[in-house]
Amino acid sequence: MLEKSTINRVKSLNNKKYRQSEQLFVAEGSKIILELLGSKIQIEQVFATQDWAAKYENRIKANKLVIVTQKELERMSGLKSIPDVLMLAKIPIQKFNASLLSNSLTIALDTIQDPGNLGTIIRTADWFGIKNIVCSQSCADVYNNKTIQASMGSFARVNIFYEDLKTLFSENKFQIFGAVLNGKNISEIKPPQNGILLIGNEGNGISTELIPFITQNISIPKYGEAESLNAAVATSIICAHFIMK
Amino acid sequence: MLEKSTINRVKSLNNKKYRQSEQLFVAEGSKIILELLGSKIQIEQVFATQDWAAKYENRIKANKLVIVTQKELERMSGLKSIPDVLMLAKIPIQKFNASLLSNSLTIALDTIQDPGNLGTIIRTADWFGIKNIVCSQSCADVYNNKTIQASMGSFARVNIFYEDLKTLFSENKFQIFGAVLNGKNISEIKPPQNGILLIGNEGNGISTELIPFITQNISIPKYGEAESLNAAVATSIICAHFIMK
């Protein structure tokens, strides 16, 4: 039987403060965990039901695997539908260097606060082969359970950095495409080979302090009545336009 | 003070069964409700704080407005962040006729189960001027609180029908574009003037029984590693390609 302290430790990682002090995060569900087993992510511990372990234990070092009951998983899980496997893993150390961004398209997120939106954007970036996402410090945390679920394992393949965007844009000369409501129609923009696609907050758009760094305002043309698009949808449509041939 | 029965009635509408028997739904938050006040949606009752009412009561018939405390709203609300206004409204009667779909692009959703995805697709449809969405009976309910929140008022402007898709496709001759993993690159597809964009379930794709009706398999080309795209994102990228000029 699992000790209560173990369950509490897993649950405490729903809180960003504890994730940062322990440098650990939680992933849940067979699909994501099987993806992570083949990735660069370092596993700390896998908690699985007997049934799950019977199928996949050959893919995990024996000393990392703990067999638990469905009931114990229910007590550890942050999800509505209880998974048959849950993993503790190390937060990878990502060293940022602005030169990483010079030869390809990068997404910069300014205060994207919804963890589901952040996860969906990471998944889209991974689909389109975008390697780097730079988040403002005010964005949702990539190791939030909801972000991880929405990103579906893609968070392990895309580099996600948290930087002060104003400093980054002040100290470097980038081509910056800012997604705004009255910019140039993306159909009229030649897809760039490199540069930054800057996406603003769900409700308030791009921060005033970042506006002066935009070298090209861009917009998705509107044909109907909606006031705006979901931030992850807008990012995805622009990425599709910039990447697809 | 609100009677407990009123609070319970509002809360019961989180359940589809009660929404259907009462033909009522709940919307929450100032932004969505202000949009709905100007729409075809028929209001049953608005529960608002004194502060909200002071600003907007001229937009609501006096006999529809009930002033409540923040505490009472908290007891009625299905949201995490308590709104300062909540509305009960009538579910509009939507009469379906297949001829509605003949002259424009329609989205058909096969078992989209996540209410957030459904709401996001409705919002995107409204942005691109797509008037009709046909959902399989197995899709999430449009009057689910999460769908309404994600659609941001767009659910009142887009016609959303629930039909048996197999019957619909058997009895009518449509051009049907099926979003699949190994279809023709959408970049090579001439944007159609009419027809149906068929989107499948988040995990399982398009149902086997609907596959034979597809007249053109289509795909968003992949440049990276993600196994798939979020269903609302995929729908939005294809809509953008089909609609944008």
CSV table of C-alpha atoms in Angstrom, one decimal:
chain,number,residue,atom,x,y,z
A,1,MET,CA,0.0,0.0,0.0
A,2,LEU,CA,1.2,3.5,-0.8
A,3,GLU,CA,2.1,5.7,2.1
A,4,LYS,CA,0.0,8.8,2.6
A,5,SER,CA,3.1,11.0,2.3
A,6,THR,CA,3.7,9.7,-1.3
A,7,ILE,CA,0.2,10.5,-2.3
A,8,ASN,CA,0.5,14.0,-0.7
A,9,ARG,CA,3.8,14.6,-2.5
A,10,VAL,CA,2.3,13.8,-5.9
A,11,LYS,CA,-0.7,16.0,-5.2
A,12,SER,CA,1.5,18.9,-4.0
A,13,LEU,CA,2.9,19.0,-7.5
A,14,ASN,CA,-0.4,20.4,-8.8
A,15,ASN,CA,1.0,23.5,-7.3
A,16,LYS,CA,3.7,25.4,-9.3
A,17,LYS,CA,5.6,26.4,-6.1
A,18,TYR,CA,6.2,22.7,-5.3
A,19,ARG,CA,7.0,21.8,-8.8
A,20,GLN,CA,9.7,24.5,-8.8
A,21,SER,CA,11.2,23.5,-5.5
A,22,GLU,CA,11.2,19.8,-6.3
A,23,GLN,CA,11.9,20.3,-10.0
A,24,LEU,CA,9.4,17.5,-10.7
A,25,PHE,CA,6.1,17.3,-12.6
A,26,VAL,CA,3.3,14.9,-13.0
A,27,ALA,CA,2.0,13.3,-16.2
A,28,GLU,CA,-1.1,11.1,-16.4
A,29,GLY,CA,-2.6,8.6,-18.7
A,30,SER,CA,-1.2,5.8,-20.9
A,31,LYS,CA,-1.0,7.7,-24.2
A,32,ILE,CA,1.2,10.6,-22.9
A,33,ILE,CA,3.3,8.4,-20.7
A,34,LEU,CA,4.1,5.9,-23.4
A,35,GLU,CA,5.2,8.9,-25.5
A,36,LEU,CA,7.4,10.2,-22.7
A,37,LEU,CA,9.1,6.9,-22.1
A,38,GLY,CA,10.7,7.3,-25.5
A,39,SER,CA,11.7,10.9,-25.0
A,40,LYS,CA,14.5,12.9,-23.3
A,41,ILE,CA,12.4,13.3,-20.2
A,42,GLN,CA,13.9,11.7,-17.1
A,43,ILE,CA,11.6,9.5,-15.1
A,44,GLU,CA,11.5,9.6,-11.4
A,45,GLN,CA,8.7,7.1,-10.7
A,46,VAL,CA,5.8,5.4,-12.5
A,47,PHE,CA,2.7,4.5,-10.5
A,48,ALA,CA,0.6,2.0,-12.5
A,49,THR,CA,-2.1,-0.6,-12.0
A,50,GLN,CA,-1.2,-4.3,-12.3
A,51,ASP,CA,-3.0,-4.4,-15.7
A,52,TRP,CA,-1.1,-1.5,-17.1
A,53,ALA,CA,2.2,-2.9,-15.8
A,54,ALA,CA,1.6,-6.3,-17.2
A,55,LYS,CA,1.5,-4.8,-20.7
A,56,TYR,CA,4.3,-2.2,-20.5
A,57,GLU,CA,6.7,-3.0,-17.6
A,58,ASN,CA,9.4,-4.1,-20.0
A,59,ARG,CA,9.7,-0.4,-21.0
A,60,ILE,CA,10.4,0.8,-17.5
A,61,LYS,CA,13.3,0.1,-15.1
A,62,ALA,CA,12.0,-2.1,-12.4
A,63,ASN,CA,13.2,0.2,-9.6
A,64,LYS,CA,11.1,3.1,-11.1
A,65,LEU,CA,7.8,1.2,-11.2
A,66,VAL,CA,5.4,1.1,-8.3
A,67,ILE,CA,2.2,-1.1,-8.6
A,68,VAL,CA,-0.8,0.7,-7.1
A,69,THR,CA,-4.5,0.2,-7.0
A,70,GLN,CA,-7.1,2.1,-9.0
A,71,LYS,CA,-8.2,3.7,-5.7
A,72,GLU,CA,-4.7,5.0,-5.0
A,73,LEU,CA,-4.4,6.4,-8.5
A,74,GLU,CA,-7.7,8.2,-7.9
A,75,ARG,CA,-6.3,9.8,-4.8
A,76,MET,CA,-3.2,11.0,-6.7
A,77,SER,CA,-4.8,12.1,-9.9
A,78,GLY,CA,-5.7,15.6,-10.9
A,79,LEU,CA,-8.0,14.4,-13.7
A,80,LYS,CA,-11.7,13.7,-13.9
A,81,SER,CA,-11.3,10.3,-15.5
A,82,ILE,CA,-8.9,8.3,-13.4
A,83,PRO,CA,-5.9,7.1,-15.4
A,84,ASP,CA,-4.3,3.7,-15.1
A,85,VAL,CA,-0.9,5.1,-14.9
A,86,LEU,CA,0.7,8.3,-13.5
A,87,MET,CA,4.3,9.4,-13.7
A,88,LEU,CA,6.6,11.7,-11.8
A,89,ALA,CA,9.4,13.1,-13.9
A,90,LYS,CA,12.2,15.6,-13.8
A,91,ILE,CA,11.6,19.1,-15.2
A,92,PRO,CA,14.3,19.3,-17.9
A,93,ILE,CA,16.8,22.1,-17.7
A,94,GLN,CA,16.4,24.4,-20.7
A,95,LYS,CA,19.3,26.9,-21.3
A,96,PHE,CA,18.1,29.9,-23.2
A,97,ASN,CA,20.2,31.7,-25.7
A,98,ALA,CA,18.7,34.3,-28.1
A,99,SER,CA,20.9,32.9,-30.9
A,100,LEU,CA,18.7,29.8,-30.8
A,101,LEU,CA,16.0,31.8,-32.4
A,102,SER,CA,17.9,33.3,-35.3
A,103,ASN,CA,17.4,30.7,-38.1
A,104,SER,CA,13.8,29.6,-37.7
A,105,LEU,CA,10.3,30.7,-36.9
A,106,THR,CA,9.7,31.1,-33.1
A,107,ILE,CA,6.4,31.6,-31.3
A,108,ALA,CA,6.5,34.2,-28.5
A,109,LEU,CA,3.5,34.1,-26.1
A,110,ASP,CA,2.7,37.2,-24.1
A,111,THR,CA,0.6,36.3,-21.0
A,112,ILE,CA,-1.3,33.3,-22.4
A,113,GLN,CA,-3.0,32.4,-19.2
A,114,ASP,CA,-5.1,29.4,-20.0
A,115,PRO,CA,-3.1,26.2,-19.5
A,116,GLY,CA,-5.2,24.4,-22.1
A,117,ASN,CA,-4.4,27.1,-24.7
A,118,LEU,CA,-0.7,26.9,-23.9
A,119,GLY,CA,-0.8,23.1,-24.3
A,120,THR,CA,-2.7,23.3,-27.6
A,121,ILE,CA,-0.2,25.8,-28.9
A,122,ILE,CA,2.7,23.5,-28.0
A,123,ARG,CA,1.0,20.6,-29.8
A,124,THR,CA,0.5,22.8,-32.9
A,125,ALA,CA,4.1,24.0,-32.8
A,126,ASP,CA,5.2,20.3,-32.7
A,127,TRP,CA,3.0,19.5,-35.7
A,128,PHE,CA,4.5,22.2,-37.8
A,129,GLY,CA,8.1,21.6,-36.7
A,130,ILE,CA,8.5,24.8,-34.8
A,131,LYS,CA,11.2,24.1,-32.3
A,132,ASN,CA,11.1,27.0,-29.9
A,133,ILE,CA,8.4,28.8,-27.9
A,134,VAL,CA,9.3,31.8,-25.7
A,135,CYS,CA,6.8,32.5,-23.0
A,136,SER,CA,6.5,35.7,-20.9
A,137,GLN,CA,6.9,35.0,-17.2
A,138,SER,CA,3.2,35.7,-16.9
A,139,CYS,CA,2.1,32.8,-19.1
A,140,ALA,CA,0.6,29.6,-17.7
A,141,ASP,CA,3.2,27.0,-16.6
A,142,VAL,CA,4.1,24.3,-19.1
A,143,TYR,CA,4.2,21.7,-16.3
A,144,ASN,CA,0.7,22.5,-15.2
A,145,ASN,CA,-1.3,19.3,-15.5
A,146,LYS,CA,-3.8,20.8,-17.9
A,147,THR,CA,-1.0,22.1,-20.2
A,148,ILE,CA,0.6,18.7,-20.3
A,149,GLN,CA,-2.7,17.0,-21.1
A,150,ALA,CA,-3.5,19.5,-23.9
A,151,SER,CA,0.0,19.3,-25.3
A,152,MET,CA,-0.2,15.5,-25.6
A,153,GLY,CA,3.5,14.7,-25.1
A,154,SER,CA,4.6,17.5,-27.5
A,155,PHE,CA,6.0,19.5,-24.5
A,156,ALA,CA,8.9,17.0,-24.4
A,157,ARG,CA,9.8,17.8,-28.0
A,158,VAL,CA,9.4,21.6,-28.2
A,159,ASN,CA,11.8,23.9,-26.3
A,160,ILE,CA,9.8,26.1,-24.0
A,161,PHE,CA,11.5,29.0,-22.4
A,162,TYR,CA,10.3,31.6,-19.9
A,163,GLU,CA,11.9,35.0,-20.6
A,164,ASP,CA,11.2,38.7,-20.1
A,165,LEU,CA,10.0,39.5,-23.6
A,166,LYS,CA,10.7,43.2,-23.4
A,167,THR,CA,14.4,42.5,-22.5
A,168,LEU,CA,14.6,39.9,-25.2
A,169,PHE,CA,13.2,42.2,-27.9
A,170,SER,CA,15.3,45.1,-26.7
A,171,GLU,CA,18.6,43.3,-26.8
A,172,ASN,CA,18.1,41.5,-30.2
A,173,LYS,CA,17.0,42.5,-33.6
A,174,PHE,CA,14.2,40.2,-34.7
A,175,GLN,CA,11.5,40.4,-37.4
A,176,ILE,CA,8.4,40.4,-35.2
A,177,PHE,CA,5.0,39.6,-36.5
A,178,GLY,CA,2.4,40.7,-34.0
A,179,ALA,CA,-1.1,39.2,-34.2
A,180,VAL,CA,-3.5,42.1,-33.7
A,181,LEU,CA,-7.1,42.9,-34.8
A,182,ASN,CA,-6.3,45.4,-37.5
A,183,GLY,CA,-3.1,44.2,-39.0
A,184,LYS,CA,-2.2,43.2,-42.6
A,185,ASN,CA,-4.2,40.2,-43.9
A,186,ILE,CA,-1.9,37.1,-43.5
A,187,SER,CA,-2.9,36.1,-47.0
A,188,GLU,CA,-0.9,39.1,-48.2
A,189,ILE,CA,2.2,38.2,-46.1
A,190,LYS,CA,4.9,36.2,-47.6
A,191,PRO,CA,5.7,33.3,-45.2
A,192,PRO,CA,8.9,34.2,-43.5
A,193,GLN,CA,11.9,31.8,-43.1
A,194,ASN,CA,12.6,33.1,-39.6
A,195,GLY,CA,11.4,35.7,-37.1
A,196,ILE,CA,9.0,35.7,-34.2
A,197,LEU,CA,5.2,35.3,-34.2
A,198,LEU,CA,4.0,37.2,-31.2
A,199,ILE,CA,0.7,36.3,-29.7
A,200,GLY,CA,-1.0,38.3,-27.0
A,201,ASN,CA,-3.2,37.5,-24.0
A,202,GLU,CA,-6.6,35.9,-24.5
A,203,GLY,CA,-8.6,39.0,-23.4
A,204,ASN,CA,-6.2,41.9,-23.7
A,205,GLY,CA,-4.0,41.1,-26.7
A,206,ILE,CA,-0.4,42.1,-26.8
A,207,SER,CA,1.0,44.2,-23.9
A,208,THR,CA,1.4,47.9,-24.6
A,209,GLU,CA,5.1,47.7,-23.7
A,210,LEU,CA,5.7,45.1,-26.5
A,211,ILE,CA,3.8,46.9,-29.3
A,212,PRO,CA,6.8,49.1,-30.3
A,213,PHE,CA,8.9,46.0,-31.1
A,214,ILE,CA,6.4,44.7,-33.7
A,215,THR,CA,7.9,45.0,-37.2
A,216,GLN,CA,4.7,43.8,-39.0
A,217,ASN,CA,1.1,43.8,-37.6
A,218,ILE,CA,-0.8,40.8,-38.9
A,219,SER,CA,-4.4,39.7,-38.8
A,220,ILE,CA,-6.6,36.7,-39.8
A,221,PRO,CA,-9.4,38.3,-41.9
A,222,LYS,CA,-12.9,38.0,-40.5
A,223,TYR,CA,-15.9,37.0,-42.6
A,224,GLY,CA,-18.5,36.7,-39.9
A,225,GLU,CA,-19.5,38.2,-36.5
A,226,ALA,CA,-17.3,36.7,-33.8
A,227,GLU,CA,-15.4,39.4,-31.9
A,228,SER,CA,-12.2,37.4,-31.8
A,229,LEU,CA,-10.7,33.9,-32.2
A,230,ASN,CA,-9.5,31.6,-29.5
A,231,ALA,CA,-5.7,32.4,-28.9
A,232,ALA,CA,-4.6,28.8,-29.7
A,233,VAL,CA,-6.8,28.8,-32.9
A,234,ALA,CA,-5.4,32.1,-34.0
A,235,THR,CA,-1.8,30.9,-33.4
A,236,SER,CA,-2.5,27.7,-35.3
A,237,ILE,CA,-4.0,29.4,-38.3
A,238,ILE,CA,-1.0,31.8,-38.6
A,239,CYS,CA,1.5,28.9,-38.1
A,240,ALA,CA,-0.3,27.0,-40.9
A,241,HIS,CA,-0.1,30.0,-43.2
A,242,PHE,CA,3.6,30.5,-42.4
A,243,ILE,CA,4.7,26.9,-42.6
A,244,MET,CA,2.5,25.0,-45.1
A,245,LYS,CA,3.6,24.7,-48.7
B,1,MET,CA,-33.0,36.6,-0.6
B,2,LEU,CA,-33.1,34.0,-3.3
B,3,GLU,CA,-35.1,30.9,-2.5
B,4,LYS,CA,-33.2,27.7,-2.4
B,5,SER,CA,-35.4,26.2,-5.0
B,6,THR,CA,-34.3,28.9,-7.5
B,7,ILE,CA,-30.7,28.1,-6.8
B,8,ASN,CA,-31.3,24.4,-7.2
B,9,ARG,CA,-33.2,25.0,-10.5
B,10,VAL,CA,-30.3,26.9,-12.0
B,11,LYS,CA,-27.8,24.3,-10.8
B,12,SER,CA,-30.0,21.5,-12.2
B,13,LEU,CA,-29.4,23.0,-15.7
B,14,ASN,CA,-25.8,21.9,-15.6
B,15,ASN,CA,-27.4,18.6,-16.4
B,16,LYS,CA,-28.5,18.0,-20.1
B,17,LYS,CA,-31.6,16.0,-19.0
B,18,TYR,CA,-33.0,19.1,-17.1
B,19,ARG,CA,-32.0,21.5,-19.9
B,20,GLN,CA,-34.0,19.4,-22.3
B,21,SER,CA,-37.0,19.0,-20.1
B,22,GLU,CA,-37.1,22.7,-19.2
B,23,GLN,CA,-35.8,23.9,-22.6
B,24,LEU,CA,-33.6,26.4,-20.7
B,25,PHE,CA,-29.9,26.9,-20.4
B,26,VAL,CA,-27.5,29.0,-18.3
B,27,ALA,CA,-25.0,31.6,-19.5
B,28,GLU,CA,-22.5,33.3,-17.2
B,29,GLY,CA,-20.4,36.4,-17.2
B,30,SER,CA,-20.9,40.0,-18.4
B,31,LYS,CA,-19.2,39.6,-21.7
B,32,ILE,CA,-21.3,36.8,-23.0
B,33,ILE,CA,-24.5,38.1,-21.5
B,34,LEU,CA,-24.1,41.5,-23.0
B,35,GLU,CA,-23.7,39.8,-26.4
B,36,LEU,CA,-26.8,37.7,-25.9
B,37,LEU,CA,-28.9,40.7,-24.9
B,38,GLY,CA,-28.6,41.9,-28.4
B,39,SER,CA,-29.3,38.5,-30.0
B,40,LYS,CA,-32.3,36.4,-31.0
B,41,ILE,CA,-32.0,34.4,-27.7
B,42,GLN,CA,-35.0,34.8,-25.4
B,43,ILE,CA,-34.2,35.7,-21.9
B,44,GLU,CA,-36.0,34.0,-19.0
B,45,GLN,CA,-34.2,35.7,-16.1
B,46,VAL,CA,-31.1,37.6,-15.3
B,47,PHE,CA,-29.5,37.3,-11.9
B,48,ALA,CA,-27.0,40.1,-11.3
B,49,THR,CA,-25.2,41.9,-8.5
B,50,GLN,CA,-26.3,45.5,-7.6
B,51,ASP,CA,-23.1,46.8,-9.3
B,52,TRP,CA,-23.7,45.0,-12.6
B,53,ALA,CA,-27.4,46.1,-12.6
B,54,ALA,CA,-26.5,49.7,-12.0
B,55,LYS,CA,-24.6,49.7,-15.2
B,56,TYR,CA,-26.8,47.6,-17.5
B,57,GLU,CA,-30.3,47.4,-16.1
B,58,ASN,CA,-31.6,49.7,-18.9
B,59,ARG,CA,-30.9,46.9,-21.3
B,60,ILE,CA,-33.1,44.4,-19.5
B,61,LYS,CA,-36.9,44.4,-18.9
B,62,ALA,CA,-37.4,45.1,-15.2
B,63,ASN,CA,-39.5,41.9,-14.6
B,64,LYS,CA,-36.6,39.8,-15.9
B,65,LEU,CA,-34.0,41.2,-13.6
B,66,VAL,CA,-33.3,39.8,-10.1
B,67,ILE,CA,-30.7,41.4,-7.9
B,68,VAL,CA,-28.6,38.9,-6.0
B,69,THR,CA,-25.5,38.9,-3.8
B,70,GLN,CA,-22.1,37.7,-4.9
B,71,LYS,CA,-22.6,34.8,-2.5
B,72,GLU,CA,-25.8,33.7,-4.2
B,73,LEU,CA,-24.2,33.9,-7.6
B,74,GLU,CA,-21.4,31.7,-6.2
B,75,ARG,CA,-24.0,29.1,-5.2
B,76,MET,CA,-25.6,29.1,-8.7
B,77,SER,CA,-22.4,29.4,-10.8
B,78,GLY,CA,-20.7,26.5,-12.6
B,79,LEU,CA,-17.5,28.4,-13.1
B,80,LYS,CA,-14.4,28.7,-11.1
B,81,SER,CA,-14.2,32.5,-11.1
B,82,ILE,CA,-17.6,33.7,-9.9
B,83,PRO,CA,-19.3,36.0,-12.4
B,84,ASP,CA,-21.3,39.1,-11.5
B,85,VAL,CA,-24.2,38.1,-13.7
B,86,LEU,CA,-25.8,34.9,-14.7
B,87,MET,CA,-28.7,34.4,-17.2
B,88,LEU,CA,-31.4,31.8,-17.7
B,89,ALA,CA,-32.5,31.7,-21.3
B,90,LYS,CA,-34.7,29.7,-23.6
B,91,ILE,CA,-33.1,27.1,-25.9
B,92,PRO,CA,-34.0,28.3,-29.4
B,93,ILE,CA,-36.0,25.9,-31.6
B,94,GLN,CA,-33.9,25.1,-34.7
B,95,LYS,CA,-35.7,23.4,-37.5
B,96,PHE,CA,-33.4,21.5,-39.7
B,97,ASN,CA,-33.8,21.0,-43.4
B,98,ALA,CA,-31.0,19.6,-45.5
B,99,SER,CA,-31.6,22.2,-48.2
B,100,LEU,CA,-30.2,24.8,-45.7
B,101,LEU,CA,-26.8,23.3,-46.5
B,102,SER,CA,-26.8,23.4,-50.2
B,103,ASN,CA,-25.3,26.8,-51.0
B,104,SER,CA,-22.6,27.2,-48.5
B,105,LEU,CA,-19.8,25.5,-46.6
B,106,THR,CA,-21.1,23.5,-43.6
B,107,ILE,CA,-19.2,21.9,-40.7
B,108,ALA,CA,-20.3,18.4,-39.7
B,109,LEU,CA,-19.0,17.1,-36.4
B,110,ASP,CA,-18.8,13.4,-35.7
B,111,THR,CA,-18.7,12.7,-32.0
B,112,ILE,CA,-16.8,15.8,-30.9
B,113,GLN,CA,-17.0,15.0,-27.2
B,114,ASP,CA,-15.1,17.8,-25.5
B,115,PRO,CA,-17.4,20.8,-24.8
B,116,GLY,CA,-14.5,23.2,-25.0
B,117,ASN,CA,-13.6,21.9,-28.5
B,118,LEU,CA,-17.2,22.3,-29.7
B,119,GLY,CA,-17.4,25.8,-28.3
B,120,THR,CA,-14.1,26.8,-30.0
B,121,ILE,CA,-15.3,25.4,-33.3
B,122,ILE,CA,-18.6,27.4,-33.1
B,123,ARG,CA,-16.5,30.5,-32.4
B,124,THR,CA,-14.3,29.8,-35.4
B,125,ALA,CA,-17.3,29.1,-37.6
B,126,ASP,CA,-18.8,32.5,-36.6
B,127,TRP,CA,-15.5,34.3,-37.4
B,128,PHE,CA,-15.4,32.8,-40.9
B,129,GLY,CA,-19.1,33.4,-41.6
B,130,ILE,CA,-20.0,29.7,-41.6
B,131,LYS,CA,-23.7,29.7,-40.8
B,132,ASN,CA,-24.4,26.0,-40.1
B,133,ILE,CA,-22.9,23.2,-38.0
B,134,VAL,CA,-24.4,19.8,-38.0
B,135,CYS,CA,-23.4,17.6,-35.0
B,136,SER,CA,-23.9,13.9,-34.6
B,137,GLN,CA,-26.2,13.0,-31.7
B,138,SER,CA,-23.0,11.8,-29.9
B,139,CYS,CA,-21.4,15.2,-29.8
B,140,ALA,CA,-21.2,17.4,-26.7
B,141,ASP,CA,-24.2,19.5,-26.0
B,142,VAL,CA,-24.0,23.1,-27.3
B,143,TYR,CA,-25.8,24.3,-24.1
B,144,ASN,CA,-23.3,22.7,-21.8
B,145,ASN,CA,-21.8,25.5,-19.7
B,146,LYS,CA,-18.3,24.9,-21.0
B,147,THR,CA,-19.4,25.0,-24.7
B,148,ILE,CA,-21.1,28.3,-24.1
B,149,GLN,CA,-18.1,29.8,-22.4
B,150,ALA,CA,-15.7,28.6,-25.2
B,151,SER,CA,-18.0,29.8,-28.0
B,152,MET,CA,-18.2,33.3,-26.4
B,153,GLY,CA,-21.7,34.2,-27.7
B,154,SER,CA,-21.2,32.8,-31.1
B,155,PHE,CA,-23.6,29.9,-30.4
B,156,ALA,CA,-26.4,32.4,-30.7
B,157,ARG,CA,-25.3,33.4,-34.2
B,158,VAL,CA,-24.4,30.0,-35.8
B,159,ASN,CA,-27.2,27.4,-36.4
B,160,ILE,CA,-26.3,24.2,-34.6
B,161,PHE,CA,-28.3,21.1,-35.5
B,162,TYR,CA,-28.1,17.6,-34.0
B,163,GLU,CA,-28.8,15.0,-36.7
B,164,ASP,CA,-28.0,11.4,-37.6
B,165,LEU,CA,-25.1,12.0,-40.0
B,166,LYS,CA,-25.4,8.6,-41.7
B,167,THR,CA,-29.0,9.3,-42.6
B,168,LEU,CA,-28.3,12.9,-43.7
B,169,PHE,CA,-25.4,11.7,-45.9
B,170,SER,CA,-27.5,8.8,-47.3
B,171,GLU,CA,-30.4,10.9,-48.3
B,172,ASN,CA,-28.6,13.8,-49.8
B,173,LYS,CA,-25.8,14.2,-52.3
B,174,PHE,CA,-23.1,16.5,-50.8
B,175,GLN,CA,-19.5,17.1,-51.6
B,176,ILE,CA,-18.0,15.8,-48.3
B,177,PHE,CA,-14.4,16.7,-47.3
B,178,GLY,CA,-13.3,14.3,-44.6
B,179,ALA,CA,-10.4,15.4,-42.4
B,180,VAL,CA,-8.2,12.3,-42.0
B,181,LEU,CA,-4.5,11.6,-41.4
B,182,ASN,CA,-3.5,10.5,-44.9
B,183,GLY,CA,-5.7,12.6,-47.2
B,184,LYS,CA,-4.8,15.1,-49.9
B,185,ASN,CA,-2.8,18.1,-48.7
B,186,ILE,CA,-5.3,21.0,-48.2
B,187,SER,CA,-2.9,23.3,-50.0
B,188,GLU,CA,-3.6,21.3,-53.2
B,189,ILE,CA,-7.4,21.6,-52.7
B,190,LYS,CA,-9.2,24.4,-54.4
B,191,PRO,CA,-11.4,26.1,-51.7
B,192,PRO,CA,-15.0,24.9,-52.4
B,193,GLN,CA,-18.0,27.2,-52.6
B,194,ASN,CA,-20.2,24.7,-50.8
B,195,GLY,CA,-20.0,21.2,-49.4
B,196,ILE,CA,-19.4,19.7,-46.0
B,197,LEU,CA,-16.3,19.7,-43.9
B,198,LEU,CA,-16.5,16.5,-41.8
B,199,ILE,CA,-14.5,16.3,-38.6
B,200,GLY,CA,-14.1,13.2,-36.5
B,201,ASN,CA,-13.8,12.4,-32.9
B,202,GLU,CA,-10.8,13.6,-30.9
B,203,GLY,CA,-9.3,10.2,-30.3
B,204,ASN,CA,-10.8,7.9,-33.0
B,205,GLY,CA,-11.3,10.2,-36.0
B,206,ILE,CA,-14.3,9.8,-38.4
B,207,SER,CA,-16.6,6.8,-37.7
B,208,THR,CA,-16.3,3.8,-40.0
B,209,GLU,CA,-19.9,4.1,-41.1
B,210,LEU,CA,-19.4,7.6,-42.4
B,211,ILE,CA,-16.1,7.0,-44.3
B,212,PRO,CA,-17.9,5.7,-47.5
B,213,PHE,CA,-19.7,9.1,-47.9
B,214,ILE,CA,-16.5,11.1,-48.0
B,215,THR,CA,-15.9,12.4,-51.6
B,216,GLN,CA,-12.5,13.9,-50.8
B,217,ASN,CA,-10.1,12.9,-48.0
B,218,ILE,CA,-8.1,15.9,-46.8
B,219,SER,CA,-5.1,16.5,-44.5
B,220,ILE,CA,-3.1,19.3,-42.9
B,221,PRO,CA,0.5,18.5,-43.8
B,222,LYS,CA,2.8,17.7,-40.9
B,223,TYR,CA,6.3,19.1,-40.6
B,224,GLY,CA,7.2,17.9,-37.1
B,225,GLU,CA,6.5,15.1,-34.6
B,226,ALA,CA,3.1,15.5,-33.0
B,227,GLU,CA,0.8,12.6,-33.6
B,228,SER,CA,-2.2,14.7,-34.3
B,229,LEU,CA,-3.7,18.2,-34.0
B,230,ASN,CA,-6.4,19.3,-31.5
B,231,ALA,CA,-9.8,18.8,-33.2
B,232,ALA,CA,-10.8,22.5,-32.9
B,233,VAL,CA,-7.4,23.6,-34.3
B,234,ALA,CA,-7.6,21.2,-37.2
B,235,THR,CA,-11.1,22.4,-38.0
B,236,SER,CA,-10.0,26.0,-37.8
B,237,ILE,CA,-6.9,25.6,-40.1
B,238,ILE,CA,-9.1,23.9,-42.7
B,239,CYS,CA,-11.8,26.6,-42.5
B,240,ALA,CA,-9.2,29.3,-42.8
B,241,HIS,CA,-7.9,27.6,-46.0
B,242,PHE,CA,-11.4,27.2,-47.4
B,243,ILE,CA,-12.6,30.7,-46.6
B,244,MET,CA,-9.7,33.1,-46.6
B,245,LYS,CA,-8.9,35.0,-49.8
